[in-house]
Short mmCIF file of C-alpha atoms in Angstrom, two decimals:
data_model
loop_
_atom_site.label_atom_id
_atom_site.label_comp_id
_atom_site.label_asym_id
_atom_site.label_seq_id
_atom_site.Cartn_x
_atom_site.Cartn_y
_atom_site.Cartn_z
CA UNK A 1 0.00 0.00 0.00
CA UNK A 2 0.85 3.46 -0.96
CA UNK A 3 0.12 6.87 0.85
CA UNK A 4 0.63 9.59 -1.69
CA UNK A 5 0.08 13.08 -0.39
CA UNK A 6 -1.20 16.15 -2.82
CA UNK A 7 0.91 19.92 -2.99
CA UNK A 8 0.29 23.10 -3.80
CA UNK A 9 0.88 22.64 -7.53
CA UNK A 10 -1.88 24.13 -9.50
CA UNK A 11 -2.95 20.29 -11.09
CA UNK A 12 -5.14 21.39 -14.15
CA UNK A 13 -6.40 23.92 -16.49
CA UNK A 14 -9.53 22.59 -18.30
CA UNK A 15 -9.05 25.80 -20.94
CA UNK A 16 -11.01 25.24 -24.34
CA UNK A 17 -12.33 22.17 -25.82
CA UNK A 18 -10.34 19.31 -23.45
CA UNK A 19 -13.15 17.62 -22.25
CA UNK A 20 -14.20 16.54 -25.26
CA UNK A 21 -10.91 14.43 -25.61
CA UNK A 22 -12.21 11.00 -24.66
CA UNK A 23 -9.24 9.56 -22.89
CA UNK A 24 -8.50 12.57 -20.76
CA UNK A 25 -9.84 11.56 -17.65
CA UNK A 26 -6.87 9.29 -16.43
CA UNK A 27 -3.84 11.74 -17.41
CA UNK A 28 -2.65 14.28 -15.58
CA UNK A 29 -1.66 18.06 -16.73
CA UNK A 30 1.98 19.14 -16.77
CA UNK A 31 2.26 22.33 -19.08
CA UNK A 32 -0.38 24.65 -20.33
CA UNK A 33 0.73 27.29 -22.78
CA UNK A 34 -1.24 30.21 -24.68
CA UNK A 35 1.44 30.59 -27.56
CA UNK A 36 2.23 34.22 -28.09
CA UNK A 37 2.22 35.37 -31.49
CA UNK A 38 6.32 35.97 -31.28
CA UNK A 39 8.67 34.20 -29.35
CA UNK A 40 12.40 33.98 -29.22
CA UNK A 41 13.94 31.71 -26.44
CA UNK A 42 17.27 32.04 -27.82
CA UNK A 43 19.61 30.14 -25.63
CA UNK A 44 18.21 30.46 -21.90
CA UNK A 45 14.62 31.71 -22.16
CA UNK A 46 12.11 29.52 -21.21
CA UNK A 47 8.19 29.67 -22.17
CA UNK A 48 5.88 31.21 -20.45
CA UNK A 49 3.89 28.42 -19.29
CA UNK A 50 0.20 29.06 -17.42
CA UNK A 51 0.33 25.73 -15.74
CA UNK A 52 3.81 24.27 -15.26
CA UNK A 53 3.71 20.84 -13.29
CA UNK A 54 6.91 19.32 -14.58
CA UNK A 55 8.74 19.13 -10.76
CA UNK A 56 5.17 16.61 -10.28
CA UNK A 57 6.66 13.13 -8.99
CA UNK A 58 5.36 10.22 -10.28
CA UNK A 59 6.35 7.19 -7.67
CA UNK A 60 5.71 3.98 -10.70
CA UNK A 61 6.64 6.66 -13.63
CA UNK A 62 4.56 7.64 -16.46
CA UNK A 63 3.10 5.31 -19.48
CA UNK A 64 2.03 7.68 -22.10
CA UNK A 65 2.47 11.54 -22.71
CA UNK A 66 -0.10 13.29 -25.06
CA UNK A 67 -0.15 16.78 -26.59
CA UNK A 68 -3.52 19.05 -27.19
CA UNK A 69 -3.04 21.50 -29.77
CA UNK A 70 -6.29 24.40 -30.07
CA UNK A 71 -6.56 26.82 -32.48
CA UNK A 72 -9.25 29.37 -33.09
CA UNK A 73 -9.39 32.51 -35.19
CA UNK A 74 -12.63 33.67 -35.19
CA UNK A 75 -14.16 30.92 -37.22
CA UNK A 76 -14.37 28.72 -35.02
CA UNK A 77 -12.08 26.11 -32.54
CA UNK A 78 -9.62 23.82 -34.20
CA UNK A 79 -8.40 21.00 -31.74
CA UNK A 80 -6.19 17.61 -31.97
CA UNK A 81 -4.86 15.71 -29.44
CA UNK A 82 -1.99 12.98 -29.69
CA UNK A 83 -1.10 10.61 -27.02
CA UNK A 84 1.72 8.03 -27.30
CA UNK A 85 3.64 5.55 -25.48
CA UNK A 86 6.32 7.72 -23.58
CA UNK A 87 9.38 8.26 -24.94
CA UNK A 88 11.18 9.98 -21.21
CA UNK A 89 10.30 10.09 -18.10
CA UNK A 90 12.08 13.60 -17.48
CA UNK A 91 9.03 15.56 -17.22
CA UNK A 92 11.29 18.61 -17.72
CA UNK A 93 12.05 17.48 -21.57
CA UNK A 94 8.54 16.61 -23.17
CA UNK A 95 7.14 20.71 -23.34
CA UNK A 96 8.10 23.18 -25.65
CA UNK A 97 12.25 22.12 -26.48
CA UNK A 98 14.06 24.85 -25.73
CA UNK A 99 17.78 25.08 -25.11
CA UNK A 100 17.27 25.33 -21.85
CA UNK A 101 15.80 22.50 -21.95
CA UNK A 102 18.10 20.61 -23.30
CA UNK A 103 15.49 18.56 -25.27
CA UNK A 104 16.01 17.08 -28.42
CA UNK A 105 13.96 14.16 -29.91
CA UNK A 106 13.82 13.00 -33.46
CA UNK A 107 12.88 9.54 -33.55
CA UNK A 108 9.33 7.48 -34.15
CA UNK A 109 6.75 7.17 -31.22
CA UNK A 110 4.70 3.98 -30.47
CA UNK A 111 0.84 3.63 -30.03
CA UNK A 112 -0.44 6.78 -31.11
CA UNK A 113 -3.92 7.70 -30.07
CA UNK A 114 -5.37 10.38 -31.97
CA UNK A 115 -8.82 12.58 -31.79
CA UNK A 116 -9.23 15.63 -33.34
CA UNK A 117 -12.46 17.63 -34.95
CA UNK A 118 -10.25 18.76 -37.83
CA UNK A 119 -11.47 17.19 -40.99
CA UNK A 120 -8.84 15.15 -42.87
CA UNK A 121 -7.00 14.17 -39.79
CA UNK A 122 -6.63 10.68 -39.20
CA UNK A 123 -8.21 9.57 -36.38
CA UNK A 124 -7.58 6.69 -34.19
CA UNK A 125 -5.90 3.93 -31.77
CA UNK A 126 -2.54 2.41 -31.49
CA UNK A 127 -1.36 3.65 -34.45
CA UNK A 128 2.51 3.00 -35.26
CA UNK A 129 3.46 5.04 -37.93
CA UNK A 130 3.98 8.51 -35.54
CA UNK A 131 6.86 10.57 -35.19
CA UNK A 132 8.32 13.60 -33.50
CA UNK A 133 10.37 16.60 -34.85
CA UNK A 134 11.20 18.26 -31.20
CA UNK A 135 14.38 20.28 -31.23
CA UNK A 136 15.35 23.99 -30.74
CA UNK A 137 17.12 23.68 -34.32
CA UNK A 138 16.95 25.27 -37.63
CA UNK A 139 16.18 22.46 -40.11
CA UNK A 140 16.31 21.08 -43.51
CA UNK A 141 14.48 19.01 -45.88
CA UNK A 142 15.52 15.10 -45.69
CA UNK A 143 13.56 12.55 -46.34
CA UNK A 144 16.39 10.23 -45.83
CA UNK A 145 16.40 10.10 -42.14
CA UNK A 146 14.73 7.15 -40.02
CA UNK A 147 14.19 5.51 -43.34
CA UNK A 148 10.41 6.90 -43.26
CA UNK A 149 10.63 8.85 -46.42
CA UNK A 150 9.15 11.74 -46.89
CA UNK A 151 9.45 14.90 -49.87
CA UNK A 152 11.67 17.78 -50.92
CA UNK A 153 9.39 20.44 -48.69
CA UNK A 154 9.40 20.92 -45.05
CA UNK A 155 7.26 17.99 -44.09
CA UNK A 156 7.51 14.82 -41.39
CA UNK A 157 11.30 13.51 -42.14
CA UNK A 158 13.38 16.64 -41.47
CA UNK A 159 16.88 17.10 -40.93
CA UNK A 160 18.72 19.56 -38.16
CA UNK A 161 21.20 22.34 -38.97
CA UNK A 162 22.45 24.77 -35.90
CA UNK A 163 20.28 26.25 -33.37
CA UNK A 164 18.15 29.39 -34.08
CA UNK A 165 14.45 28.23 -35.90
CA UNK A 166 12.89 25.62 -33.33
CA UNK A 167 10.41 22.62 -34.22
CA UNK A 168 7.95 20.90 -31.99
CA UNK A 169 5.79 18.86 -34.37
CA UNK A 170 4.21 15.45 -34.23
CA UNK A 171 3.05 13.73 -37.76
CA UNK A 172 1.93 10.04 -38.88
CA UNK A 173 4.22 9.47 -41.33
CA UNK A 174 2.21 6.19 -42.75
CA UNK A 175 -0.59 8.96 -43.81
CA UNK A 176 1.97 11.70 -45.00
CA UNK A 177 0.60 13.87 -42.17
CA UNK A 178 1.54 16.70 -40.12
CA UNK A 179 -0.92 15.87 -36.72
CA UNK A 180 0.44 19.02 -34.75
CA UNK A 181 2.69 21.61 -35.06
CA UNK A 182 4.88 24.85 -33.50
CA UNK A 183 7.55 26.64 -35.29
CA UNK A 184 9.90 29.22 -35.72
CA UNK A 185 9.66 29.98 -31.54
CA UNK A 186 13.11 29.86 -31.56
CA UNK A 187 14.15 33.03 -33.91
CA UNK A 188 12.98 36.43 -34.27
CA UNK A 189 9.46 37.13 -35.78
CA UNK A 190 6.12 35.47 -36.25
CA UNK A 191 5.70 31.92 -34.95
CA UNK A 192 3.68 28.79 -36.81
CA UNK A 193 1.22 26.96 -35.64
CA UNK A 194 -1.02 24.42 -37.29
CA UNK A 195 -3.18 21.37 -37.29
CA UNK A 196 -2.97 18.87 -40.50
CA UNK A 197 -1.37 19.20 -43.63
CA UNK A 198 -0.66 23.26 -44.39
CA UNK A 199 -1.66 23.59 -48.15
CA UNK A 200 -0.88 27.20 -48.60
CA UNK A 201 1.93 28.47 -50.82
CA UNK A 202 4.56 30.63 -48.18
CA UNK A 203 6.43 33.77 -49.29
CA UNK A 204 9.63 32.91 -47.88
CA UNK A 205 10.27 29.76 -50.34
CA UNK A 206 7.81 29.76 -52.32
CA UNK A 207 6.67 26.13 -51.61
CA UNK A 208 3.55 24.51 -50.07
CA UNK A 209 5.19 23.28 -46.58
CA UNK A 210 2.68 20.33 -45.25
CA UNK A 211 4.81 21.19 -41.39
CA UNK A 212 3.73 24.81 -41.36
CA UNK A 213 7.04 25.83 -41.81
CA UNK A 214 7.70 29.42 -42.79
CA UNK A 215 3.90 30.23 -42.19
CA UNK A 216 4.37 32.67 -39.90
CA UNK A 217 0.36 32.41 -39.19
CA UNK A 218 0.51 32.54 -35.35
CA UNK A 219 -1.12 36.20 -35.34
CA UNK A 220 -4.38 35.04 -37.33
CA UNK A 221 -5.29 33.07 -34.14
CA UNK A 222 -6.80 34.73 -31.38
CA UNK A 223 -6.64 31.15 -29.13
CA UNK A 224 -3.66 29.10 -29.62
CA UNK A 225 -3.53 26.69 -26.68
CA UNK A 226 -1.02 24.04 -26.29
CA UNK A 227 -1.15 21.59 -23.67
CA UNK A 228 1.09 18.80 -22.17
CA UNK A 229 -0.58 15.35 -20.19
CA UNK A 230 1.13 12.77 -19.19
CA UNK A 231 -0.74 8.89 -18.04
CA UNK A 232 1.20 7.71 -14.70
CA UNK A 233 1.45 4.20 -14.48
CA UNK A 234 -0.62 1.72 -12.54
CA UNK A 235 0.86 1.11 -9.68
CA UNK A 236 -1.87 -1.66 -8.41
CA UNK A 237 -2.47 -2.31 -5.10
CA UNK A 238 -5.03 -0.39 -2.43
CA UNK A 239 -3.57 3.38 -1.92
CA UNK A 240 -4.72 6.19 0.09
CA UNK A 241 -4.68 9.73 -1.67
CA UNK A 242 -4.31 13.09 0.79
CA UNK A 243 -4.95 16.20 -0.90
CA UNK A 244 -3.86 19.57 0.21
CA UNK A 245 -4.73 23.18 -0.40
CA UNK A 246 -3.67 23.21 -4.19
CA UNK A 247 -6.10 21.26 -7.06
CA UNK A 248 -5.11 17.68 -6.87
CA UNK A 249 -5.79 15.06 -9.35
CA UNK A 250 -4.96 11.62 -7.96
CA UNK A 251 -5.73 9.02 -10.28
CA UNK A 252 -6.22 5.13 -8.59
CA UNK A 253 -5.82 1.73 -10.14
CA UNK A 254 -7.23 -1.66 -9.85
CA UNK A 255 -7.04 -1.35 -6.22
CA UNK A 256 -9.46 -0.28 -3.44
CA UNK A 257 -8.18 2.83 -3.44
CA UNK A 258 -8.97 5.87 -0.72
CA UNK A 259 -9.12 9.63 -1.88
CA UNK A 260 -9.40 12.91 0.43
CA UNK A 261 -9.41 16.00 -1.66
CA UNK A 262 -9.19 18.22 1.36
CA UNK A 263 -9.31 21.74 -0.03
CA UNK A 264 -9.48 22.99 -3.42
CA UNK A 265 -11.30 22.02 -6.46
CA UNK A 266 -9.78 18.57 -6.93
CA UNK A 267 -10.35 15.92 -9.34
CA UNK A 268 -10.60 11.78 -7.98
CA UNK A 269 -10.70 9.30 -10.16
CA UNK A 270 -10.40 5.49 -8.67
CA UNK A 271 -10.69 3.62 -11.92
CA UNK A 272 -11.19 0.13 -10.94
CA UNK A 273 -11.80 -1.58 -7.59
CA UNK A 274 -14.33 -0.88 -4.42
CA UNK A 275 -12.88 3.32 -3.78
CA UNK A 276 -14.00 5.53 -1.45
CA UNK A 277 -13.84 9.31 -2.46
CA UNK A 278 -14.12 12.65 -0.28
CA UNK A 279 -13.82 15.84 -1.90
CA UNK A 280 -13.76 17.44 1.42
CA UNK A 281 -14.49 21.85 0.52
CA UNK A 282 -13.92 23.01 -2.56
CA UNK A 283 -15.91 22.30 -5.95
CA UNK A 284 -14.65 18.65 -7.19
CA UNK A 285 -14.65 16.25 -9.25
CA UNK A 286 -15.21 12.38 -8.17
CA UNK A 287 -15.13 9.32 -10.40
CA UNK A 288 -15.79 6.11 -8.78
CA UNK A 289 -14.78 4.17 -12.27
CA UNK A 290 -15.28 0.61 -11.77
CA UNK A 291 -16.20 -1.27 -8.42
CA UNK A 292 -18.67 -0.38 -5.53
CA UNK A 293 -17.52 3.02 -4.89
CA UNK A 294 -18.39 5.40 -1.91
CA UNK A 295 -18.35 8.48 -2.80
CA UNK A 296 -19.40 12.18 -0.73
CA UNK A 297 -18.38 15.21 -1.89
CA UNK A 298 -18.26 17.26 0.75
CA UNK A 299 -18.52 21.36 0.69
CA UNK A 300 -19.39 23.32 -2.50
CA UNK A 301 -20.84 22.04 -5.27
CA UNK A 302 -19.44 19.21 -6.51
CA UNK A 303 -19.51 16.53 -9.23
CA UNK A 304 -19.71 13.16 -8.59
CA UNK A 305 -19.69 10.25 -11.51
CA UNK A 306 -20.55 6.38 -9.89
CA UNK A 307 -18.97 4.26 -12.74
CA UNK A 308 -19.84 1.13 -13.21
CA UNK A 309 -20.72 -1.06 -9.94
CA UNK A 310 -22.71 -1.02 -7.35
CA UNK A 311 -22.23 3.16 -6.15
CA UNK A 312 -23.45 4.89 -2.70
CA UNK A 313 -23.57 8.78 -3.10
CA UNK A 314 -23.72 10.11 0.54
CA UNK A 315 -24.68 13.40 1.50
CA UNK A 316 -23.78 14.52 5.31
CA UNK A 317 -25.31 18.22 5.95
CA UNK A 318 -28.24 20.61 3.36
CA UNK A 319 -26.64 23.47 2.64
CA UNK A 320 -28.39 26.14 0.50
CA UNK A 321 -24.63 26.51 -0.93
CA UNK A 322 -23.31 22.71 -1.40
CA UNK A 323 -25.78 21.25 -4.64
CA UNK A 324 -23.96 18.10 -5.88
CA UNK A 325 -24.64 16.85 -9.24
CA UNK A 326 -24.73 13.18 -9.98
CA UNK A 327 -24.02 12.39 -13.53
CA UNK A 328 -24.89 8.24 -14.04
CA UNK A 329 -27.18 7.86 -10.51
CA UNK A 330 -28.85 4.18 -11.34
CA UNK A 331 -31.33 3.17 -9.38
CA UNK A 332 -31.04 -0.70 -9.96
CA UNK A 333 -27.56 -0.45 -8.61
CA UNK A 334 -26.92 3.04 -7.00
CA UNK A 335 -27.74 4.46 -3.85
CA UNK A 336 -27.95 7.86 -2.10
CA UNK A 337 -26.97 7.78 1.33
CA UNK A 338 -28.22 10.65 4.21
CA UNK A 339 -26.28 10.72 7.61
CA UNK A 340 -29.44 11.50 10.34
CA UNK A 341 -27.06 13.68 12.86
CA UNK A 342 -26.54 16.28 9.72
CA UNK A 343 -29.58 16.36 8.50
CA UNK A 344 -32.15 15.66 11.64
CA UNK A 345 -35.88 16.03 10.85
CA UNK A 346 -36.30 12.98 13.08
CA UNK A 347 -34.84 10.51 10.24
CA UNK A 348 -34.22 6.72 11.28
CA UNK A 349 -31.55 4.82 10.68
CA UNK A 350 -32.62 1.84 7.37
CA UNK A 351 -34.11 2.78 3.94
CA UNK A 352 -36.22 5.79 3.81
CA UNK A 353 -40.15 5.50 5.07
CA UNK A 354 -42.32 5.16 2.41
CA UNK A 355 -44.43 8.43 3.96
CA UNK A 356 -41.06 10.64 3.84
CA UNK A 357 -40.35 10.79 0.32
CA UNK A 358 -42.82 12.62 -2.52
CA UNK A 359 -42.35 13.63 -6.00
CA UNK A 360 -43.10 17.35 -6.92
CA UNK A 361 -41.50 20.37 -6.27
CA UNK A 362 -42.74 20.79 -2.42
CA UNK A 363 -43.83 18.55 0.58
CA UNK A 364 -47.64 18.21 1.12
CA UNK A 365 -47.38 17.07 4.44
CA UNK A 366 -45.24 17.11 7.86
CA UNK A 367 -44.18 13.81 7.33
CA UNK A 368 -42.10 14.67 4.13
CA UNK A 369 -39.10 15.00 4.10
CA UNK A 370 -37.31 14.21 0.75
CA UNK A 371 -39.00 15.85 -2.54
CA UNK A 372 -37.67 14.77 -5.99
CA UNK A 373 -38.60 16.56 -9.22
CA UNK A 374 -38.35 14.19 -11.64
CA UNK A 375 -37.98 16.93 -14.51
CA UNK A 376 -35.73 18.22 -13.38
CA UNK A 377 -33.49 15.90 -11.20
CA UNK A 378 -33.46 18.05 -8.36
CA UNK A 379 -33.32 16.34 -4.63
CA UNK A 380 -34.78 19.06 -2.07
CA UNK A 381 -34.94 17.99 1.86
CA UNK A 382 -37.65 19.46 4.09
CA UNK A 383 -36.52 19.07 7.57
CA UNK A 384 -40.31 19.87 8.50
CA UNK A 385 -42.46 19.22 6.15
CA UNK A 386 -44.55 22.04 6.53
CA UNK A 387 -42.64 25.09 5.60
CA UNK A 388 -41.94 26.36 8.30
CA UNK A 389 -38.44 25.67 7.59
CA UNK A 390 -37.22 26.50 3.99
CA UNK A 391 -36.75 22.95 2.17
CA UNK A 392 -33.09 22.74 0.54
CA UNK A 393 -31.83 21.07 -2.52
CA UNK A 394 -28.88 19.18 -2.11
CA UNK A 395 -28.49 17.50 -5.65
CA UNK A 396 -29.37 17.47 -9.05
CA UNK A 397 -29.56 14.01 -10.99
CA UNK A 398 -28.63 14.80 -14.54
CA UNK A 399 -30.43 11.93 -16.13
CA UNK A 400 -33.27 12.14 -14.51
CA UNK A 401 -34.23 8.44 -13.60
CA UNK A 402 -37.68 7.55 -12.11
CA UNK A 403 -36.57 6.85 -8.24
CA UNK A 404 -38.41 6.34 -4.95
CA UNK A 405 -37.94 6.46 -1.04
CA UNK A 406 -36.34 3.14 -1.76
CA UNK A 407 -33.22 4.56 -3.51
CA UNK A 408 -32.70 6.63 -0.37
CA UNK A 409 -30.65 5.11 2.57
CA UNK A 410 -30.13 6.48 6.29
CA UNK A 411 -27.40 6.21 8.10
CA UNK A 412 -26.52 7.09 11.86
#
């Protein structure tokens, strides 16, 4: 068993269109950049990253590292994002590769995962025919190198001269395609960005560069996000996860894990096995995954997500300013748990009386005590019935499934 305890790192920065990458729920963020329109690092300067987790330990290491590339100018948002088998574990080497850095990588990448809403990009799972141009370089056209071929323009088979231009790119060779790319960050004036092939005749050589190269587009763009996520491995076994006052993401395994967010808006995820998650204050995020989780989000408004398995959502005090949203409640399996000495109104310990629960929007008598609007999903408790006392919501079921006083469980 493992104890891992949170810091004061600032864990994630949902910016844009990320959460509608499908896999991003079990990485974790290390580098969030909004690309200016002209950089030059030169020899010790160092991006100016919004999120910058790359001191983050990792006690089994990492599996796979992905890049998120968004682009918008006006038209509307552009986005890829390419994960791969990881190719370091120096956290410190895998963002933008400066020569401070002291990154270079120019080799193939395994297992490429790619999902973009970019038409013409070639979507899909464990692909093998990915590469990465990653250096701080100017660079030439080769299609020589690596034996992956490639053509006379700037394109996915590159070779590197001197420093001075600077390259971080990703491609599929096997489809003759540039997946992501940033340029010319390296050297005085306008830096490239892009997503796909570039089909546009430049100015500078005259030639139709499928890598973006000598674009010098990064102005048309008034979002330009890149971000870095890394997958840590598995590590297996039952763990316990302490947050602190920063935004933690702990991400469990196969084991029966235990998460405490403490403060701050944290994300739990337990993946597989019987977890137990507690946001504790602050607005989080809970993912039971798969097993019989326990999950109770505490303070603030939080979101909590049951998985798969048998779930128990448990609610200690109504607050007027802590509404939790479930996102998959299922009655067949699922349960919402209410602990009497926080909410009183005389409840018993065992499944809810049949007389104490209603559907509406408002008790009808002093025996009520739990109101569910089934339109709505909202869960209001009445600690009187009668209105005397204002009744509270303390949830909202997003799906909206027919439930009953049997669904609700009290606990002393």
């Amino acid at each position: 068993m493992a104890i891992i305890y949170g810091n004061t790192f600032s864990d994630v920065v949902l910016k844009g269109n990320i959460t509608n990458v499908s896999e991003i729920i079990s990485y974790t963020q290390i580098y969030q950049l909004d690309i200016p329109n002209s950089a030059d690092f030169g020899t010790t300067g160092t991006p100016s990253y919004s999120l910058n987790n790359s001191a983050k330990i990792f006690p089994a290491g990492i599996d796979r590292i992905a890049y998120y590339l968004e682009l918008d100018n006006g038209s509307g948002s552009r986005w890829v994002w390419v994960s791969m088998d990881a190719f370091t574990q120096n956290l410190g080497q895998i963002g933008v590769p400066t020569v401070a850095s002291n990154a270079f990588w120019q080799q193939p990448v395994s297992n490429l995962n790619v999902e973009s809403n970019v038409a013409g990009i070639l979507t899909g799972q464990k692909i093998n025919t990915g590469n990465i141009e990653f250096w701080p370089n100017t660079y030439v056209q080769n299609p020589s190198v690596n034996n992956i071929g490639g053509s006379n323009s700037y394109d996915f088979n590159d070779s590197t001269g001197p420093a001075g231009y600077g390259s971080m790119q990703i491609h599929n060779y096997g489809a003759g395609q540039t997946l992501l790319a940033y340029n010319a960050w390296n050297t005085p004036g306008l830096d490239e960005v892009g997503i796909g092939n570039n089909t546009a005749i430049n100015t500078i050589d005259g030639n139709i560069n499928p890598d973006w190269t000598f674009s010098q587009n990064a102005s048309n763009y008034t979002i330009k996000q890149l971000q870095v996520w890394v997958k840590p491995i598995d590590r297996g076994g039952n763990d316990i996860f302490i947050g602190s006052i920063g935004n933690d993401i702990f991400i469990g395994g196969i084991g029966n894990d235990i998460f405490i967010g403490e403060n701050g808006n944290d994300t739990l995820l337990g993946f597989g096995g019987n977890d137990q998650l507690a946001g504790g204050a602050g607005n989080d995020y809970l993912i039971g995954g798969a097993g019989n989780d326990y999950l109770v989000g505490g303070a603030d408004n939080d979101n909590l997500t049951g998985g798969s398995g048998l779930d128990f959502f448990s609610f200690n005090l109504p607050t007027d300013n802590s509404i939790d949203t479930i996102t998959d409640f299922n009655p067949t399996d699922d349960t919402i748990g209410i602990e009497a000495g926080g909410f009183g109104g005389g409840l018993v310990a065992g499944t809810l009386l049949q007389t104490q629960f209603v559907l509406g929007t408002a008790a009808n008598n002093a025996s009520v005590r739990f109101i569910y609007n089934q339109f709505t999903g909202a869960l209001f408790f009445d600690p009187d019935g009668t209105g005397a006392s204002a009744q509270v919501k303390i949830a909202e079921i997003t799906t909206k499934p027919v439930i009953s006083f049997a669904d609700i469980v009290v606990r002393v």
